[in-house]
CSV table of C-alpha atoms in Angstrom, one decimal:
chain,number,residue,atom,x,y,z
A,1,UNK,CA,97.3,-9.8,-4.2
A,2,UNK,CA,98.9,-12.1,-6.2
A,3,UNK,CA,102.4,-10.9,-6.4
A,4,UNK,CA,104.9,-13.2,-4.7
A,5,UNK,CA,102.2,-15.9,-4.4
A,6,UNK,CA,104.6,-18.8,-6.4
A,7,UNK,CA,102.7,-18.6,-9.4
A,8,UNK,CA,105.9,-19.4,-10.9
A,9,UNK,CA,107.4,-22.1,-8.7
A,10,UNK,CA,103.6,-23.6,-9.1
A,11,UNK,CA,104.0,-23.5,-13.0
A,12,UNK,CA,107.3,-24.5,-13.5
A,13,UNK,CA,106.3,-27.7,-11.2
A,14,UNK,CA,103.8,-28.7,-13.7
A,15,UNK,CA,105.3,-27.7,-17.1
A,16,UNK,CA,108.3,-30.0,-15.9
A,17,UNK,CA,105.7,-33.1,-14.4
A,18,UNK,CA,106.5,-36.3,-16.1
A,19,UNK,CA,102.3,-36.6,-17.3
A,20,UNK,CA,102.9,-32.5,-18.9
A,21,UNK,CA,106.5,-34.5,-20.7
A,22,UNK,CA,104.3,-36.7,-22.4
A,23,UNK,CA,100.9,-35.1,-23.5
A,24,UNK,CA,102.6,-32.5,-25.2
A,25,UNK,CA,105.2,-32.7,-28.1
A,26,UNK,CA,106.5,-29.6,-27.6
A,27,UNK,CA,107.1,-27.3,-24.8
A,28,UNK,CA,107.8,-23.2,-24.7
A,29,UNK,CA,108.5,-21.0,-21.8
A,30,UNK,CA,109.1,-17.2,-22.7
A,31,UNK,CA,109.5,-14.5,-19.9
A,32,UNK,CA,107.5,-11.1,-20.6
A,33,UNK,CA,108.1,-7.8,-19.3
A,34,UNK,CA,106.0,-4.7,-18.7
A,35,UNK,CA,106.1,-4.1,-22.7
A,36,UNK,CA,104.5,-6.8,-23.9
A,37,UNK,CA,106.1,-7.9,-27.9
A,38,UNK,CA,103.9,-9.9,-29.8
A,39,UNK,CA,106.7,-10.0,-32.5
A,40,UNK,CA,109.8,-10.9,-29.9
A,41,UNK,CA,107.3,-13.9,-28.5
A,42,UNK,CA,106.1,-15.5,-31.9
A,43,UNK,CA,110.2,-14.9,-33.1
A,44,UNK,CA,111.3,-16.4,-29.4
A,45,UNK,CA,108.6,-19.7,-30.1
A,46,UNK,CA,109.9,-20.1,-33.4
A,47,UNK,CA,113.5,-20.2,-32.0
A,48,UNK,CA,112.4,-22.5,-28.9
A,49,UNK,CA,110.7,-24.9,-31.4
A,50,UNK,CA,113.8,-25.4,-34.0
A,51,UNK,CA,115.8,-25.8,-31.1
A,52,UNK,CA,113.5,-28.7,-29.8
A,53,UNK,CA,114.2,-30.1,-33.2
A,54,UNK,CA,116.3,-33.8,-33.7
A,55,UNK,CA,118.9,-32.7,-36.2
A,56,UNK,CA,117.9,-33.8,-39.4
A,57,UNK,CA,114.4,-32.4,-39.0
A,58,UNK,CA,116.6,-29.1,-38.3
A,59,UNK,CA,118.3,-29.0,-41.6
A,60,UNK,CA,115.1,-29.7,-43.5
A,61,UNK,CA,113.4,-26.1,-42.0
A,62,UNK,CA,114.3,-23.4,-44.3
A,63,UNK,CA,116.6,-20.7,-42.8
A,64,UNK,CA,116.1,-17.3,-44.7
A,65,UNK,CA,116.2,-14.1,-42.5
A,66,UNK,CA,112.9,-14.3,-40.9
A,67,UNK,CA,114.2,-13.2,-37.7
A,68,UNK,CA,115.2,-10.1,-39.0
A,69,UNK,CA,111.7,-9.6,-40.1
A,70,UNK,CA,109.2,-7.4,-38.4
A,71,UNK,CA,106.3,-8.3,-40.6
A,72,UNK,CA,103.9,-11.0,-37.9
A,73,UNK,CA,102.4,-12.4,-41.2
A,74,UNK,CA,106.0,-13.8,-42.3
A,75,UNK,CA,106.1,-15.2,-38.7
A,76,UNK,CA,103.3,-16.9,-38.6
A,77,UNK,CA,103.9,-19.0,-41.6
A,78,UNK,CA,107.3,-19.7,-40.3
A,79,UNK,CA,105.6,-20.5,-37.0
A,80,UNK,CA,103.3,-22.6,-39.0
A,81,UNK,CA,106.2,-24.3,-40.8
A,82,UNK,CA,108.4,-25.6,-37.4
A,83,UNK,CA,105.3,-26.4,-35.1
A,84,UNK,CA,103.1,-27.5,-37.3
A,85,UNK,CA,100.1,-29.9,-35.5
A,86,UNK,CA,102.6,-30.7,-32.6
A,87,UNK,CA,100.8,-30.6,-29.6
A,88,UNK,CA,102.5,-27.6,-27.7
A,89,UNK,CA,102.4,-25.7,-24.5
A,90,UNK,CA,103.6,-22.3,-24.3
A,91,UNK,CA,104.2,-20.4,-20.8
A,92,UNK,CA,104.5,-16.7,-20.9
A,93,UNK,CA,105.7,-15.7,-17.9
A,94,UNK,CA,105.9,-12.5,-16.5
A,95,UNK,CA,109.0,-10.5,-14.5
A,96,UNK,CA,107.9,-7.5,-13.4
């Protein structure tokens, strides 16, 4: 019943409204498929979130290989370390 219904169009309208711009610090949109990756989505916020970064807080986040790592507990602490108490929304949106 809800297939095809805009779900999508509906939330990309408000993720990109000006009042959503400025209540939160940081915003995240990952697409999900049928198979759904905890390890992929925290790896994919992590990645959304140093991107987000100005430069020089960029350099200051320690690199390592942590996205080679499959171990969540690793990723959460790195998680931890680029989002810290920003204010954040995170969209997972499904494709299939």
């Amino acid at each position: 019943a809800w297939a095809a219904s805009g779900k999508t169009a509906l939330t990309k309208m408000v993720y990109n409204d000006q009042k959503v711009q400025q209540h939160f610090q940081l915003k995240m949109w990952h697409c999900v498929s049928d198979s759904f990756d905890v390890i992929a989505i925290v790896k994919s916020m992590i990645e959304l979130a140093i991107n987000d970064m100005p430069k020089e807080e960029k350099e200051k986040v320690t690199t390592g290989n942590w996205y080679l790592s499959g171990n969540i507990e690793l990723l959460q602490k790195k998680l931890n370390e680029v989002i810290g108490r920003k204010r954040f929304l995170l969209v997972l949106d499904d494709v299939w």
